[in-house]
Every structure is written in structure tokens, then in C-alpha cells.
Short mmCIF file of C-alpha atoms in Angstrom, two decimals:
data_model
loop_
_atom_site.label_atom_id
_atom_site.label_comp_id
_atom_site.label_asym_id
_atom_site.label_seq_id
_atom_site.Cartn_x
_atom_site.Cartn_y
_atom_site.Cartn_z
CA MET A 248 -20.22 0.80 38.68
CA ALA A 249 -22.38 2.67 37.36
CA ASP A 250 -19.33 5.60 37.67
CA ARG A 251 -16.63 3.27 36.15
CA ARG A 252 -18.88 2.19 32.79
CA THR A 253 -19.66 6.51 32.55
CA PHE A 254 -16.36 7.47 32.38
CA LEU A 255 -15.36 3.94 29.41
CA LYS A 256 -18.02 5.44 27.13
CA GLY A 257 -16.53 9.81 28.14
CA SER A 258 -13.33 8.28 27.23
CA LEU A 259 -14.78 6.54 24.17
CA LEU A 260 -16.35 8.56 22.72
CA ALA A 261 -13.33 10.78 22.60
CA THR A 262 -11.44 8.81 21.51
CA MET A 263 -13.85 8.27 18.63
CA ALA A 264 -14.48 11.47 17.02
CA MET A 265 -10.08 12.54 18.17
CA GLY A 266 -10.51 9.25 15.42
CA ALA A 267 -12.41 10.33 13.21
CA ALA A 268 -10.97 14.49 13.11
CA GLN A 269 -7.76 12.64 11.52
CA ALA A 270 -9.21 10.87 9.00
CA GLN A 271 -10.34 13.82 8.27
CA THR A 272 -7.67 15.53 8.07
CA GLU A 273 -5.80 12.90 7.21
CA THR A 274 -8.02 12.41 3.63
CA GLY A 275 -8.55 15.87 2.86
CA SER A 276 -6.25 16.62 0.30
CA GLY A 277 -7.16 13.87 -1.86
CA VAL A 278 -3.47 13.45 -2.36
CA PRO A 279 -1.85 10.02 -3.57
CA SER A 280 1.27 8.55 -1.62
CA PRO A 281 4.60 7.99 -3.22
CA ASP A 282 3.80 4.89 -2.96
CA GLN A 283 0.18 4.76 -4.99
CA TRP A 284 -0.77 2.13 -7.78
CA ILE A 285 -3.09 2.88 -10.23
CA SER A 286 -4.80 -0.10 -12.79
CA ILE A 287 -4.94 0.82 -16.29
CA ILE A 288 -8.01 -1.17 -18.27
CA ASP A 289 -8.14 -1.32 -22.09
CA LEU A 290 -11.85 -1.63 -23.39
CA ASP A 291 -10.34 -2.66 -26.76
CA ARG A 292 -8.38 -5.43 -25.45
CA CYS A 293 -10.81 -6.84 -23.48
CA ASP A 294 -13.57 -9.21 -25.00
CA GLY A 295 -15.63 -10.12 -22.36
CA CYS A 296 -13.79 -13.38 -21.71
CA GLN A 297 -16.36 -14.66 -23.88
CA ASN A 298 -15.10 -18.29 -24.30
CA ARG A 299 -15.18 -19.02 -20.66
CA ALA A 300 -17.53 -19.83 -18.54
CA VAL A 301 -16.93 -17.01 -16.01
CA PRO A 302 -14.22 -14.37 -16.95
CA ALA A 303 -10.96 -15.15 -15.63
CA CYS A 304 -10.99 -11.78 -13.97
CA VAL A 305 -14.16 -12.78 -11.89
CA ALA A 306 -13.46 -17.12 -11.56
CA ALA A 307 -9.72 -14.65 -9.93
CA CYS A 308 -10.91 -12.87 -7.46
CA ARG A 309 -13.57 -15.01 -5.88
CA GLU A 310 -11.04 -17.59 -5.45
CA LYS A 311 -8.42 -15.13 -4.59
CA ASN A 312 -11.14 -14.08 -1.85
CA GLN A 313 -13.63 -16.64 -1.15
CA THR A 314 -12.73 -17.44 1.97
CA ARG A 315 -13.92 -13.75 3.74
CA PHE A 316 -16.82 -13.19 2.00
CA PRO A 317 -20.05 -13.27 4.06
CA GLU A 318 -21.57 -16.50 6.58
CA PRO A 319 -24.40 -15.14 7.50
CA GLU A 320 -26.37 -16.43 10.49
CA LYS A 321 -29.69 -17.03 9.76
CA PRO A 322 -32.51 -17.53 10.01
CA LEU A 323 -32.39 -13.23 9.02
CA LYS A 324 -34.54 -10.90 9.96
CA PRO A 325 -36.16 -7.06 9.80
CA TYR A 326 -34.14 -4.74 11.24
CA TRP A 327 -36.10 -1.50 12.72
CA PRO A 328 -36.41 1.62 10.80
CA GLN A 329 -35.49 -1.25 7.42
CA ARG A 330 -38.99 -3.45 7.12
CA THR A 331 -36.09 -5.84 4.52
CA PHE A 332 -32.81 -6.46 4.48
CA GLU A 333 -30.38 -7.14 1.87
CA ASP A 334 -29.27 -10.86 1.94
CA PHE A 335 -27.77 -12.26 -1.03
CA SER A 336 -26.33 -15.60 -0.08
CA ASN A 337 -28.00 -17.49 -1.76
CA GLN A 338 -27.63 -16.12 -4.45
CA ARG A 339 -24.30 -16.56 -4.53
CA ASP A 340 -22.78 -17.18 -8.17
CA ARG A 341 -24.12 -14.50 -9.47
CA ILE A 342 -21.72 -12.23 -12.20
CA ASP A 343 -23.15 -9.79 -13.42
CA ARG A 344 -23.19 -7.62 -11.24
CA LEU A 345 -21.62 -6.55 -7.32
CA THR A 346 -22.43 -8.45 -4.40
CA PRO A 347 -21.36 -9.15 -1.36
CA TYR A 348 -20.20 -12.88 -3.17
CA ASN A 349 -18.35 -10.92 -6.40
CA TRP A 350 -16.79 -7.91 -6.25
CA ILE A 351 -15.36 -7.58 -10.21
CA TYR A 352 -18.22 -7.90 -13.38
CA VAL A 353 -18.18 -7.42 -16.89
CA GLU A 354 -20.66 -5.71 -18.12
CA LYS A 355 -21.85 -6.00 -21.73
CA VAL A 356 -22.85 -3.12 -23.17
CA SER A 357 -24.62 -2.93 -27.03
CA LEU A 358 -23.67 0.09 -28.55
CA SER A 359 -26.27 1.54 -31.77
CA ASP A 360 -24.07 1.04 -34.52
CA GLY A 361 -24.37 -2.62 -33.35
CA LYS A 362 -20.43 -3.34 -31.56
CA THR A 363 -19.66 -4.18 -27.96
CA VAL A 364 -18.01 -3.98 -25.58
CA TYR A 365 -17.25 -5.02 -23.00
CA ALA A 366 -15.67 -3.85 -19.56
CA PRO A 367 -14.90 -4.16 -15.50
CA ARG A 368 -16.24 -2.39 -12.72
CA ARG A 369 -15.49 -2.58 -9.54
CA CYS A 370 -14.61 -0.12 -7.05
CA MET A 371 -12.54 2.92 -8.18
CA HIS A 372 -10.07 3.23 -5.17
CA CYS A 373 -11.33 7.23 -5.06
CA PHE A 374 -7.78 9.21 -3.81
CA ASP A 375 -10.52 11.74 -1.45
CA ALA A 376 -12.50 9.31 -0.89
CA PRO A 377 -16.13 9.59 0.21
CA CYS A 378 -16.65 6.67 1.75
CA ARG A 379 -13.79 6.15 4.09
CA LYS A 380 -15.05 10.55 4.82
CA ILE A 381 -18.51 9.23 5.57
CA CYS A 382 -18.19 5.89 7.98
CA PRO A 383 -18.57 7.04 11.61
CA PHE A 384 -16.74 4.16 13.00
CA GLY A 385 -13.35 5.21 10.60
CA ALA A 386 -14.31 1.56 8.96
CA ILE A 387 -12.97 2.31 5.31
CA ASP A 388 -9.02 2.89 5.15
CA ARG A 389 -6.67 3.67 2.50
CA SER A 390 -3.26 1.87 1.60
CA GLU A 391 -0.07 3.54 0.99
CA GLN A 392 -0.94 2.08 -1.85
CA GLY A 393 -4.39 3.39 -2.81
CA ALA A 394 -6.14 0.50 -1.93
CA VAL A 395 -9.62 1.79 -0.02
CA GLN A 396 -10.73 -1.42 1.86
CA ILE A 397 -13.24 -1.94 4.65
CA ASP A 398 -13.12 -3.55 7.84
CA PRO A 399 -15.54 -6.47 8.79
CA ASP A 400 -14.71 -6.27 12.18
CA VAL A 401 -15.42 -2.56 12.01
CA CYS A 402 -17.99 -2.02 9.41
CA PHE A 403 -21.97 -0.94 10.61
CA GLY A 404 -23.47 -2.24 7.21
CA GLY A 405 -25.18 1.77 7.68
CA ALA A 406 -24.33 1.38 3.88
CA LYS A 407 -23.62 5.71 3.91
CA CYS A 408 -20.33 4.08 1.86
CA ARG A 409 -22.55 3.44 -0.35
CA ASP A 410 -25.16 6.28 -0.82
CA VAL A 411 -22.26 8.46 -0.58
CA CYS A 412 -20.48 6.41 -3.64
CA PRO A 413 -21.21 7.78 -7.46
CA TRP A 414 -21.33 4.62 -9.18
CA GLN A 415 -22.82 3.66 -5.16
CA VAL A 416 -20.68 0.24 -5.71
CA PRO A 417 -20.25 -0.91 -2.04
CA GLN A 418 -22.59 -3.63 -1.36
CA ARG A 419 -24.39 -4.72 2.34
CA GLN A 420 -24.53 -8.62 3.20
CA ALA A 421 -27.28 -8.79 6.07
CA GLY A 422 -27.05 -11.31 9.01
CA VAL A 423 -23.24 -10.37 9.71
CA GLY A 424 -21.35 -7.92 11.53
CA LEU A 425 -20.74 -6.27 14.73
CA TYR A 426 -24.88 -4.73 14.56
CA LEU A 427 -25.68 -7.86 15.09
CA ASP A 428 -24.12 -7.72 18.75
CA VAL A 429 -25.40 -3.92 19.46
CA ALA A 430 -28.70 -4.32 18.29
CA PRO A 431 -29.65 -6.87 15.79
CA LYS A 432 -33.44 -5.26 15.60
CA PHE A 433 -32.87 -1.79 16.14
CA ALA A 434 -29.93 0.11 14.01
CA GLY A 435 -27.40 -1.53 11.20
CA GLY A 436 -27.93 -4.41 8.85
CA GLY A 437 -24.31 -6.07 8.04
CA ILE A 438 -21.34 -5.76 6.56
CA MET A 439 -20.47 -3.50 3.79
CA TYR A 440 -18.25 -5.63 0.95
CA LYS A 441 -15.96 -4.30 -2.64
CA CYS A 442 -12.85 -5.06 -3.96
CA ASP A 443 -10.21 -3.92 -1.61
CA PHE A 444 -7.93 -3.22 -4.79
CA CYS A 445 -5.45 -6.68 -3.52
CA ALA A 446 -4.05 -4.87 -1.00
CA SER A 447 -2.15 -7.40 0.28
CA SER A 448 -0.98 -8.24 -2.62
CA LEU A 449 0.15 -4.89 -3.72
CA LYS A 450 2.34 -4.39 -0.45
CA GLU A 451 4.40 -6.86 -1.29
CA GLY A 452 4.04 -5.70 -4.46
CA GLU A 453 2.47 -8.33 -6.50
CA MET A 454 0.12 -7.70 -9.15
CA PRO A 455 -3.72 -8.32 -8.26
CA ALA A 456 -5.88 -11.04 -8.70
CA CYS A 457 -8.11 -10.08 -11.62
CA SER A 458 -5.11 -8.35 -13.70
CA SER A 459 -2.28 -11.68 -13.76
CA HIS A 460 -5.37 -13.50 -14.98
CA CYS A 461 -6.35 -11.50 -17.56
CA PRO A 462 -5.58 -13.46 -20.98
CA LYS A 463 -6.07 -10.24 -22.30
CA LYS A 464 -3.79 -7.63 -20.80
CA ALA A 465 -6.58 -6.18 -20.94
CA MET A 466 -5.66 -5.10 -17.70
CA MET A 467 -2.68 -3.54 -16.41
CA PHE A 468 -1.12 -2.38 -12.28
CA LEU A 469 2.06 0.08 -12.35
CA PRO A 470 3.11 2.55 -9.79
CA LEU A 471 1.09 6.35 -10.58
CA SER A 472 4.53 7.52 -12.06
CA LYS A 473 4.81 4.40 -14.50
CA ALA A 474 1.19 4.34 -15.63
CA MET A 475 1.34 8.03 -16.07
CA ASP A 476 3.37 7.25 -19.02
CA LYS A 477 1.56 4.35 -20.44
CA LEU A 478 -1.03 6.31 -20.60
CA ARG A 479 0.38 8.56 -22.97
CA GLU A 480 1.71 6.33 -24.99
CA ILE A 481 -2.30 4.24 -24.85
CA ALA A 482 -4.40 6.34 -24.57
CA VAL A 483 -3.74 8.86 -27.97
CA GLY A 484 -6.39 8.71 -30.10
CA ARG A 485 -8.34 6.74 -27.32
CA TYR A 486 -10.68 8.32 -24.97
CA VAL A 487 -10.40 8.23 -21.07
CA TYR A 488 -12.15 7.77 -17.88
CA GLY A 489 -11.13 7.55 -13.65
CA LEU A 490 -8.33 10.01 -14.26
CA ASN A 491 -11.03 12.66 -12.65
CA GLU A 492 -13.81 11.95 -12.09
CA ASN A 493 -14.86 12.62 -8.17
CA GLY A 494 -11.50 14.51 -8.00
CA GLY A 495 -9.06 11.67 -9.05
CA THR A 496 -9.56 8.00 -8.53
CA ALA A 497 -6.98 4.44 -9.16
CA THR A 498 -8.76 3.30 -12.30
CA TRP A 499 -8.16 4.41 -15.26
CA TYR A 500 -10.36 3.03 -18.12
CA VAL A 501 -8.30 3.34 -21.62
CA SER A 502 -11.21 2.81 -25.12
CA SER A 503 -11.46 3.55 -28.57
CA VAL A 504 -15.16 4.74 -28.35
CA PRO A 505 -16.41 7.50 -25.97
CA PHE A 506 -18.16 6.88 -22.68
CA GLU A 507 -20.74 8.84 -23.68
CA THR A 508 -21.22 6.62 -26.10
CA ILE A 509 -21.09 3.39 -23.70
CA GLN A 510 -23.04 5.33 -20.81
CA GLU A 511 -26.02 6.00 -23.16
CA ALA A 512 -26.87 2.92 -24.33
CA ILE A 513 -25.86 1.05 -20.87
CA LEU A 514 -28.84 3.32 -18.59
CA LYS A 515 -31.24 2.30 -21.88
CA THR A 516 -30.72 -0.98 -19.32
CA LYS A 517 -31.24 0.54 -16.51
CA LYS A 518 -34.04 0.93 -13.43
CA LYS A 519 -33.47 4.71 -12.84
CA GLY A 520 -32.73 5.34 -8.76
CA VAL A 521 -32.41 1.42 -8.19
CA ASN A 522 -28.84 0.59 -7.22
CA ASP A 523 -29.04 -3.08 -9.19
CA GLY A 524 -24.82 -3.25 -8.27
CA ARG A 525 -23.86 -1.94 -11.64
CA ALA A 526 -22.22 0.38 -11.70
CA ASP A 527 -22.12 3.48 -14.99
CA PHE A 528 -19.86 5.99 -16.92
CA SER A 529 -21.79 8.51 -16.16
CA ALA A 530 -18.98 12.20 -15.72
CA ILE A 531 -18.71 12.46 -12.07
CA LYS A 532 -18.04 15.87 -11.35
CA PRO A 533 -15.96 16.19 -7.22
CA LYS A 534 -18.43 15.96 -4.44
CA LEU A 535 -15.39 16.48 -2.18
CA GLU A 536 -16.81 19.25 -0.04
CA GLU A 537 -20.71 18.00 0.26
CA SER A 538 -19.16 15.12 1.74
CA GLU A 539 -16.96 16.20 4.01
CA ASN A 540 -20.44 17.66 4.98
CA TRP A 541 -22.21 15.04 5.59
CA ALA A 542 -18.90 12.90 7.36
CA MET A 543 -19.86 16.13 10.25
CA ALA A 544 -23.50 15.70 10.29
CA THR A 545 -22.57 11.79 10.30
CA LEU A 546 -20.40 12.39 13.32
CA ALA A 547 -23.15 14.06 15.20
CA ALA A 548 -25.13 11.70 14.14
CA PRO A 549 -27.02 9.05 17.56
CA VAL A 550 -26.03 5.94 15.55
CA VAL A 551 -22.54 6.42 17.30
CA ALA A 552 -24.14 6.36 20.44
CA LEU A 553 -24.51 2.32 19.17
CA GLY A 554 -20.03 2.67 18.85
CA VAL A 555 -19.53 3.15 21.39
CA ALA A 556 -21.77 0.13 23.23
CA TYR A 557 -20.70 -2.40 21.05
CA LEU A 558 -16.90 -0.90 22.39
CA VAL A 559 -17.41 -0.13 26.07
CA ALA A 560 -19.55 -4.48 25.83
CA ARG A 561 -16.18 -5.20 23.94
CA ARG A 562 -13.89 -4.66 26.24
CA ARG A 563 -15.69 -5.01 29.42
CA LYS A 564 -15.97 -8.57 27.96
CA ASN A 565 -12.31 -8.82 27.13
CA GLN A 566 -11.75 -7.36 30.85
CA ASP A 567 -14.55 -10.17 32.10
CA GLN A 568 -12.48 -12.99 30.85
CA ALA A 569 -8.36 -11.81 31.66
CA GLY A 570 -9.67 -12.09 35.66
CA ASP A 571 -10.79 -15.21 34.49
CA ARG A 572 -7.36 -16.60 33.43
CA GLN A 573 -5.61 -14.92 36.11
#
């Protein structure tokens, strides 16, 4: 039996390494697929749905994804080496930031000239997403339509995706996920959650919930070729954000107010070095080569062994259940 376990561990470790190497190769170019979709968000159109208790895009996203929100096992306990845990389960109605229960929010930005800008914020869906590269378990993938999505059945909650994300988008909920089965007191931390670009809708050629429910038509989803034409049409004399940031993203913002001005106003309301679940509009240069180095270092980390342990345990459980049925 010991030899059999050793064989399984070795085989699974090799499989994981091969899969990670393949993911590195696939994402290395950062070239969008022919089926890539783009969201264009017009900040001059968005009014934050001031006549509603909850902005329409936020409400639509929450309604569509509520069955996928985490239900943590309680009581929650800290996990080594952390002394705390991230728990938003008692803040499910919070809409002023990104949380595991709120995948899009509307940032109200008060400018120095007295004007107000409303900016819907969620995952940018980078063409060459660093979060996808750095995940040691391959929990993050990108669809043909460009949806960068986290698989909750594979995510270990290590939050490296958030660390490498220029906008620190993914948010963690403790008390759910693989770490509970592997080492609940030792590592992990839950599952990371974020907008998935309504991947299932785009795959079927349908509009994502946030866009289809926007009363001001401030959020558009278009195939890449049509999006470029639309951008040329509406961006004349205005400013664009997201087209080149971090090597290119699938979320393009258009505004008559310079994004440097919007960023300056946002920074006045944020504490430096604190992840408050609010993305800003900083000028993000590509960190693709750096993220590749991080990814390789992650693959060599001891945490991989925990993933192997889980896979071995799951396989043995499935085999035992199959034997019981025979």
C-alpha cells in the first residue's frame, strides 16, 4: 500500500507540473482569441443609478450569481501562519466594494471641480492575466471569449492571485474550499471570488447581466473587432483606460475626464497599502515577465505538496466508493 501511495503522489505531481507548464505556454503570448469579447464602459453615461437603492448592474450581478456565493462552515478558525481570516459572510449586503458576495460595485468619485464621476468596477479580464499564471493549482482559466474565471472546486484560497493583480480584485472568503479537507489549521484560507465576465452567457452569445440591465446603456459588450470600431467612434476627444494597461485588458473605460484626475480623487479616499476592495485607475505597466518569474517560484513552493495530498485523498476516496458499489 505504501508503494502504491508513493506511485500515486509521484504521478500526480508530474501531472500537475506538466499542466502548469502547459498553462505557462498558453498564456505567454497574451494574444486574444478570435472569439474575444470586450466590455466598454462609458463613464459619461453612468449616473450610478442614483434613483435606485442598488445600482442596476450590481443588483443584476448579485441576482445572477447568488447561488454561487460562499456558505462558510462555522465557527471559522485562523489558519497558520495567519492569525486572522477573511470573512464577509456577515456583510453580504455590502455594495461599496468588491467582496465574495459582490463582484461589481460603482465607485462614486468626487472631483475637485465639484463634478462627480460614477465608475462601475470589477475584474478587468486581462489578456495575459498574471493571476492565471501564478496560481499553483491551475484554478484560474480564460475562456475563448476572454473570461478570466476562478474554479471554486480547485481554488485553495492562497490569495496569490490578488497579490499579483494590479487592481487587487479577487476577494477571499474563509470557511469554504479545499483547504478544509487538506489542512484547515495549516494553510490555504478559503476560496477567491470575482467577476467571471458572465462566461456562460458570453459562450451562448448572450449579454452579461450587468450590461443587459444598465438603464443608461453605459456598459457595452462587443466582439473584439466591433469593439475597436466602437471605440474609434465614441472615444474621439475623450480618454481611454484599460486598452493597454497591464498588457491589455478586455475592459475599456471611456471618459471625458482624464483618468489621472479620477485617480487623484480616488487616492484621497484610500489608505495606502490597504486592500479595501476598491480598484483604482492607476497607470499599470505590463508585469508579465515579472509574473512569470513569480509563477515559476510558486510552482516550486511546498504548497504544491498540499495539492498533491488532496488529489491523492480524493482519488482514494473515489476508489473506495467505487469498490463499495461493486
